[in-house]
Amino acid sequence: MSERLDRLAAVCGGCNRCALSSTRTNLVFGMGNEAAKVLFVGEAPGEQEDKAGLPFVGPSGKLLDLYLGSIGLDRTKNAYIANILKCRPPHNRDPLPEEIAACLPYLREQTKALSPAFIVCLGRFAAMTLISPDFRVTRDHGVFYEKGGITFMGTFHPSALLRDPEKKGLALNDFLGLEEKLKEKGILK
Ligand code: URA
């Protein structure tokens, strides 16, 4: 890890800004290639992520890896994955506003250190937090937004796609739109 991310991960490891620090098994800082130009942001670690200390390692992670692979992205080579929350909410309940407020400065600092050109928000919590509080996934998925020198796009959360497989085609279209943009910018060949 770069020294800046290393320091941030150490600070996060000692964080007790919210109650989730007392119920987590492991903090889930994020993983991927730090030089990647695309950052994917999910909601919060689930049970398997909490055990492993890594993001998207359960069934939704397998689906995410398929979508990444379909457009030439790979979390070990040219993508980075993080979450809005770095600790698992008990029983995978929705993140609370105070938990998001407590954790968001870490993601902002992580984003500065990674310096991505694109941020893809996976699901409504990430999109409402990073793109707009009015974001509605069914209405706004696949749309690109420029903010602060970064291009944002929101799409369906992989867990939502596992619950409602009919949306998988819409999500694939969002990824194909992303592929086109990444090619335009010379990020993908
Ligand atoms: N769901 C998320 O939003 N993030 C993970 O890391 C795993 C499941």
mmCIF file of N, CA and C in Angstrom, residues 48-49 55-63:
data_model
loop_
_atom_site.group_PDB
_atom_site.id
_atom_site.type_symbol
_atom_site.label_atom_id
_atom_site.label_comp_id
_atom_site.label_asym_id
_atom_site.label_seq_id
_atom_site.Cartn_x
_atom_site.Cartn_y
_atom_site.Cartn_z
ATOM 1 N N GLN A 48 -19.538 -12.128 5.098
ATOM 2 C CA GLN A 48 -18.280 -12.728 4.622
ATOM 3 C C GLN A 48 -17.164 -11.701 4.533
ATOM 4 N N GLU A 49 -17.538 -10.467 4.170
ATOM 5 C CA GLU A 49 -16.541 -9.399 4.077
ATOM 6 C C GLU A 49 -15.996 -9.066 5.470
ATOM 7 N N PRO A 55 -13.556 -6.380 0.698
ATOM 8 C CA PRO A 55 -14.877 -6.040 0.161
ATOM 9 C C PRO A 55 -15.346 -7.037 -0.899
ATOM 10 N N PHE A 56 -16.646 -7.238 -0.961
ATOM 11 C CA PHE A 56 -17.285 -8.006 -2.032
ATOM 12 C C PHE A 56 -16.587 -9.349 -2.269
ATOM 13 N N VAL A 57 -16.548 -10.164 -1.222
ATOM 14 C CA VAL A 57 -15.984 -11.504 -1.392
ATOM 15 C C VAL A 57 -17.071 -12.589 -1.358
ATOM 16 N N GLY A 58 -18.312 -12.205 -1.042
ATOM 17 C CA GLY A 58 -19.413 -13.168 -1.009
ATOM 18 C C GLY A 58 -20.060 -13.284 -2.383
ATOM 19 N N PRO A 59 -21.290 -13.827 -2.422
ATOM 20 C CA PRO A 59 -21.989 -14.023 -3.705
ATOM 21 C C PRO A 59 -22.110 -12.728 -4.526
ATOM 22 N N SER A 60 -22.381 -11.606 -3.863
ATOM 23 C CA SER A 60 -22.512 -10.362 -4.642
ATOM 24 C C SER A 60 -21.163 -9.959 -5.244
ATOM 25 N N GLY A 61 -20.076 -10.317 -4.559
ATOM 26 C CA GLY A 61 -18.742 -10.026 -5.087
ATOM 27 C C GLY A 61 -18.431 -10.858 -6.324
ATOM 28 N N LYS A 62 -18.908 -12.098 -6.310
ATOM 29 C CA LYS A 62 -18.686 -12.963 -7.492
ATOM 30 C C LYS A 62 -19.401 -12.365 -8.701
ATOM 31 N N LEU A 63 -20.628 -11.875 -8.459
ATOM 32 C CA LEU A 63 -21.367 -11.253 -9.565
ATOM 33 C C LEU A 63 -20.659 -9.965 -10.007
#
